[in-house]
Tab-separated table of C-alpha atoms and ligand atoms in Angstrom:
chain	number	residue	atom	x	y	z
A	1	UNK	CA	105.143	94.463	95.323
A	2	UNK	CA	104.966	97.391	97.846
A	3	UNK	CA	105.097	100.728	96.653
A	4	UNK	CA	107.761	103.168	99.051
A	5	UNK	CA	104.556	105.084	99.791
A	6	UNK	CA	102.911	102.270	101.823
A	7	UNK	CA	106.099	101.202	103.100
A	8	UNK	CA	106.843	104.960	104.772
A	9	UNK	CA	103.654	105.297	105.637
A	10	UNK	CA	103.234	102.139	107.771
A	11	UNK	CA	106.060	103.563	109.962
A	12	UNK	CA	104.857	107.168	110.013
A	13	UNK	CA	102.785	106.664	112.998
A	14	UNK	CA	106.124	105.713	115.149
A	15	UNK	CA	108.122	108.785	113.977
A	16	UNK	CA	107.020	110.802	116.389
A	17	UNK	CA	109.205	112.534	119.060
A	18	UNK	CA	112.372	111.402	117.412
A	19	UNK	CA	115.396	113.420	117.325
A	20	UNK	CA	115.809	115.289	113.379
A	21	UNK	CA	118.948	113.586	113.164
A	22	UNK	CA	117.616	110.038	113.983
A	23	UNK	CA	114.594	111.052	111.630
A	24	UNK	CA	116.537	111.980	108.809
A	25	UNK	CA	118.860	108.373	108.910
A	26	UNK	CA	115.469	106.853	109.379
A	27	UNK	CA	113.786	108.041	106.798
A	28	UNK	CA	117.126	107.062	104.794
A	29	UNK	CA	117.443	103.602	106.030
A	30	UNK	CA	113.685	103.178	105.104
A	31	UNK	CA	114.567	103.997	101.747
A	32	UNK	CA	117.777	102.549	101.273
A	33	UNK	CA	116.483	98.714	102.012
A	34	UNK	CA	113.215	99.423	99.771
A	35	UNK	CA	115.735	100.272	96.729
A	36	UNK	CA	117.686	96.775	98.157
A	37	UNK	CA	114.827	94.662	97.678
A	38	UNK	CA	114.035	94.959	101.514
A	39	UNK	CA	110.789	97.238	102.866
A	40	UNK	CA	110.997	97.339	106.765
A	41	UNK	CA	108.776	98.909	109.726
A	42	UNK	CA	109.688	100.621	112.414
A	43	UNK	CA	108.092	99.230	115.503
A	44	UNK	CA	108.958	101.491	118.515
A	45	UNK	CA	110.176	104.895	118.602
A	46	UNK	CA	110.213	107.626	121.349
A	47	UNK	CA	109.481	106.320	124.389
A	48	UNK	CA	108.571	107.966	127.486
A	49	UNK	CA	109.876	107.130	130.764
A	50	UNK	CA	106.635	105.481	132.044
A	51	UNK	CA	106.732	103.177	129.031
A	52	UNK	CA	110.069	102.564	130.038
A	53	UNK	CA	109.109	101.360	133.040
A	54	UNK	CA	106.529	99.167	131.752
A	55	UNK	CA	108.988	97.744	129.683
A	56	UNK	CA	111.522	96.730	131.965
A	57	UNK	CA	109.112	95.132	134.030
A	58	UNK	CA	108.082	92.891	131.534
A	59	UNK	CA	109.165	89.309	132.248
A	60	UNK	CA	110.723	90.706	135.908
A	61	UNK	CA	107.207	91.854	138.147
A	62	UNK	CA	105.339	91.373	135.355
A	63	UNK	CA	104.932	87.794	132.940
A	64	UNK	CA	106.606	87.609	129.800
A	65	UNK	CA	109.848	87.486	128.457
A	66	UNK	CA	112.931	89.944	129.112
A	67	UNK	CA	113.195	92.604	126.619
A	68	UNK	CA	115.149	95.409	128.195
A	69	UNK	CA	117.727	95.831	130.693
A	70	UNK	CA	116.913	99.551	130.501
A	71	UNK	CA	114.280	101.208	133.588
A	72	UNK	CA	113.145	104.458	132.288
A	73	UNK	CA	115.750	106.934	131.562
A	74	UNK	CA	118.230	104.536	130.849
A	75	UNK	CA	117.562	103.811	127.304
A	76	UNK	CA	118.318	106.032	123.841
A	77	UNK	CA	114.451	105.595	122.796
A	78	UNK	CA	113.694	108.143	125.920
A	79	UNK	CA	115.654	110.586	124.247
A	80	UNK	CA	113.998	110.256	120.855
A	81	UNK	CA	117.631	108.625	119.911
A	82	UNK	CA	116.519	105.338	118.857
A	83	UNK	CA	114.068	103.296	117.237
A	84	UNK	CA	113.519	99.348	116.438
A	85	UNK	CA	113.061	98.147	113.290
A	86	UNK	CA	111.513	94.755	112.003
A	87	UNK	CA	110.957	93.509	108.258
A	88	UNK	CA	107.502	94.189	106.705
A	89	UNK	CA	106.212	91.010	104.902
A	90	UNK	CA	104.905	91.560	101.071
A	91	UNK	CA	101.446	91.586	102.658
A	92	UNK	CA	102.165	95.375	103.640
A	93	UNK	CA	100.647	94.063	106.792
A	94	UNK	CA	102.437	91.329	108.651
A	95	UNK	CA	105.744	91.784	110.488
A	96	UNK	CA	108.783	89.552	110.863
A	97	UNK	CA	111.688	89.271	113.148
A	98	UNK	CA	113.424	86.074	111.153
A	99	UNK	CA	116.955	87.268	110.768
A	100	UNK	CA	117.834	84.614	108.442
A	101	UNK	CA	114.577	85.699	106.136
A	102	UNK	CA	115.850	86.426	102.607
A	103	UNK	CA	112.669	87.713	100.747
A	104	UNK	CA	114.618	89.484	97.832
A	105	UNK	CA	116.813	85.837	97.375
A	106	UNK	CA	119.814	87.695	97.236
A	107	UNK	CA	121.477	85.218	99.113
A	108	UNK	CA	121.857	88.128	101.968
A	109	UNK	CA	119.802	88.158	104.942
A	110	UNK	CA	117.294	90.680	105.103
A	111	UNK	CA	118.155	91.515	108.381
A	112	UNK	CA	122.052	92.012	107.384
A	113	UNK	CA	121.288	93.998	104.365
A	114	UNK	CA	119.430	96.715	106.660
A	115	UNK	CA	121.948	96.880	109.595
A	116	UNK	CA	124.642	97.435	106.867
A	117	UNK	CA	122.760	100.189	105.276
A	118	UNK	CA	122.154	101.483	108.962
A	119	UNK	CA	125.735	101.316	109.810
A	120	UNK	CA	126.985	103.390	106.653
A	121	UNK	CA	124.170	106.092	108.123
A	122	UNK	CA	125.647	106.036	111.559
A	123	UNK	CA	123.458	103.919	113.426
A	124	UNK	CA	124.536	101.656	116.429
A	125	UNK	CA	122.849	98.254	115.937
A	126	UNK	CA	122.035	96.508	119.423
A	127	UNK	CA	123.019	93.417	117.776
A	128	UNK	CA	126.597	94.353	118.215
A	129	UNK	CA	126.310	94.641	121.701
A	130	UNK	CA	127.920	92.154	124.209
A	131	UNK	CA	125.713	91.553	126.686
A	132	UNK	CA	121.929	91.618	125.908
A	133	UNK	CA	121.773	91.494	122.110
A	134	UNK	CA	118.649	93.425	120.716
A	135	UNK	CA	118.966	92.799	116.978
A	136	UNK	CA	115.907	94.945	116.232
A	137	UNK	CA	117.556	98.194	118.009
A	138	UNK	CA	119.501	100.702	116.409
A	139	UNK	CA	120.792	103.954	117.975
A	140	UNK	CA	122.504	107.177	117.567
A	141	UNK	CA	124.214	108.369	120.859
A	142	UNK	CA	126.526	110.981	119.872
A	143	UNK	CA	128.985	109.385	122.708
A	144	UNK	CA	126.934	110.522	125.226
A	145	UNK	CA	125.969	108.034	127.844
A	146	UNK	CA	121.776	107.721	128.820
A	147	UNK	CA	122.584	109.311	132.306
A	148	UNK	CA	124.102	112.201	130.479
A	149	UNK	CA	121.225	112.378	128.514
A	150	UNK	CA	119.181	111.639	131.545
A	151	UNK	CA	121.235	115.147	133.268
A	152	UNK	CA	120.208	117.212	130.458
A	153	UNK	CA	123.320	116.975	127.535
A	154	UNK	CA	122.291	116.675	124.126
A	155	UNK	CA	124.511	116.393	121.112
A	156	UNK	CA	126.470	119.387	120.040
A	157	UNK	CA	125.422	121.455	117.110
A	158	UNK	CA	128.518	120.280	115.211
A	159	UNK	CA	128.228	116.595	115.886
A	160	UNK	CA	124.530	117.323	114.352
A	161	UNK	CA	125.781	118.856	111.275
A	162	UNK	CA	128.096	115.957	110.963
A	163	UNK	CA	125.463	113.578	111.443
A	164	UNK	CA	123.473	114.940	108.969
A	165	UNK	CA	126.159	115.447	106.008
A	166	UNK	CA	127.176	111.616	106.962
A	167	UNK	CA	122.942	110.579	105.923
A	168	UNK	CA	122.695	113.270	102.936
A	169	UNK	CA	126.602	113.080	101.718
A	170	UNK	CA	126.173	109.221	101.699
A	171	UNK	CA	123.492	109.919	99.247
A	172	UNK	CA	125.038	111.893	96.811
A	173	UNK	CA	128.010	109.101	96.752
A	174	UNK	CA	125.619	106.216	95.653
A	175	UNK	CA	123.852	108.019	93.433
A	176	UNK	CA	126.953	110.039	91.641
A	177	UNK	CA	127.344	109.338	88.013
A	178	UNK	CA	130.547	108.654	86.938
A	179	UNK	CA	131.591	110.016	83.498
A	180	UNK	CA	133.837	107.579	81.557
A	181	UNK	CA	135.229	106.806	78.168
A	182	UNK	CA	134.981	103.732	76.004
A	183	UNK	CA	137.801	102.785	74.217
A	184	UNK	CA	137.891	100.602	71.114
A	185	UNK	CA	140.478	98.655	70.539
A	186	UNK	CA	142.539	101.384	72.587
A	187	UNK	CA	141.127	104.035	70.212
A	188	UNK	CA	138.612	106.219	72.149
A	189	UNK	CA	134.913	105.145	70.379
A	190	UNK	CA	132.302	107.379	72.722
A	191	UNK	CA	131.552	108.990	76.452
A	192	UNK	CA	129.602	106.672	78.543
A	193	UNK	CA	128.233	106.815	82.068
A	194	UNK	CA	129.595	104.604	85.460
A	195	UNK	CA	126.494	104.777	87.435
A	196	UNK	CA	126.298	102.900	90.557
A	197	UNK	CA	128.420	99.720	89.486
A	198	UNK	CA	126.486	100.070	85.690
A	199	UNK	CA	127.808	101.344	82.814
A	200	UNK	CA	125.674	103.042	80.255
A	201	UNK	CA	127.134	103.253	76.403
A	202	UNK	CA	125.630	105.213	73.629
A	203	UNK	CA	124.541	101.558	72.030
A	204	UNK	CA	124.225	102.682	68.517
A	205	UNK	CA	128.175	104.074	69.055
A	206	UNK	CA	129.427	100.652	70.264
A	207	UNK	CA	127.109	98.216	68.009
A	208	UNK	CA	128.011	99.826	64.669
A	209	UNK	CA	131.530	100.319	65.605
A	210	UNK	CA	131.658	96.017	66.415
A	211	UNK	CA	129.948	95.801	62.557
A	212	UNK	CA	125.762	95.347	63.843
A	213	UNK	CA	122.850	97.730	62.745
A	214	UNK	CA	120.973	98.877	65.372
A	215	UNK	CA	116.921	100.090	64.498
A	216	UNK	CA	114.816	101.533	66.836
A	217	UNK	CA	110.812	100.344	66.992
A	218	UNK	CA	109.127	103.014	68.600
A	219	UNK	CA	105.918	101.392	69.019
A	220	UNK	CA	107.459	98.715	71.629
A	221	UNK	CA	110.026	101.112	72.518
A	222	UNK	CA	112.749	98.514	71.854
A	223	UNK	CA	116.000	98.957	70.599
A	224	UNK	CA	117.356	95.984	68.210
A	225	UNK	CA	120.907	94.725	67.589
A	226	UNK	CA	121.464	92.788	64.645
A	227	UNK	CA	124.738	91.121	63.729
A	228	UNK	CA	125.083	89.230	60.196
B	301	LIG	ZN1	115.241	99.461	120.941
């Protein structure tokens, strides 16, 4: 299994040149689909206008296949405002592009599980889009159009801050503990924790009140329930 230190770093080198608020959901979304069961890459970045260029004439005055309709200037990775993403095979090495992969068997696609963690960040996935699908692409454009962009506007410094509290307020949500109580038989028995869709109970509290002796075995740091 991959550690989230070789699964960050593997991207690092395309990180460059992005805008801080596309960084920050970036380095979210990285994390997010580790903790899902899903470690991805980040293939392309900031791109200049020249590479653009090069781009677009892929599979038009040069061979290949089509994989932009954007000449330079005309797409969000010019303005360091998106990035494409593929899934990193347990390997750490090799790279796939099989949306219907599901390495975790979760019964989810890979591919969906990271464009729905992008989409709670903000991100625009390509695979949305109507007319040339790009289902590695996702974007942040702030409603400004690329020849906006292109003229010099930039996102305002409150759309930013809004951004921003949307990646690091979406955060604190998951990861908020929930206090609770446990009730007995409609008696309250104990305080217990909601934690992400878990709920953690005192156990000694709740097994002796239901009549089993709980010991402790510190050696193989297990807890043991024992009914009669
Ligand atoms: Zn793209």
């Amino acid at each position: 299994m991959l550690t989230i230190d070789q699964v960050t770093q593997k991207s690092a080198p395309r990180l460059g040149g992005l805008h801080p608020v596309l960084l920050a959901a970036v380095n979210a979304l990285i994390q997010r689909s580790y903790a899902r069961g899903v470690p991805i890459v980040i293939t392309a970045g900031m791109r200049s206008f020249a590479e653009q260029n090069a781009l677009y004439a892929q599979g038009r005055t040069k061979k290949g296949d089509i994989v932009t309709n954007a000449r330079g200037g005309s797409s969000y990775h010019n303005y360091g405002l998106a990035v494409d993403f593929a899934l990193l095979l347990p390997d750490g090495q090799s790279v796939s592009w099989d949306t219907k992969r599901d390495g975790d068997g979760d019964k989810l696609t890979d591919w969906q599980e990271v464009v729905q963690e992008a989409k709670k960040l903000g991100l625009e996935w390509g695979g949305d889009w109507t007319s040339f699908q790009d289902y590695s692409h996702l974007q942040m454009a702030f409603g400004l159009t690329t020849a906006q962009l292109k003229a010099g506007q930039r996102p305002t410094a409150e759309q930013v801050k809004m951004a921003l509290s949307r990646i690091n307020g979406g955060d604190e949500q998951v990861n908020k503990d929930v206090e609770i109580t446990i009730n007995l038989n409609g008696a309250k028995l104990t305080a217990g924790v909601l934690d992400n869709g878990t709920t953690y109970v005192p156990v000694r509290a709740l097994a002796e009140a239901l009549g089993a002796k709980v010991t402790y075995d510190p050696v193989n740091k297990t807890v043991n329930v024992e009914t009669q």
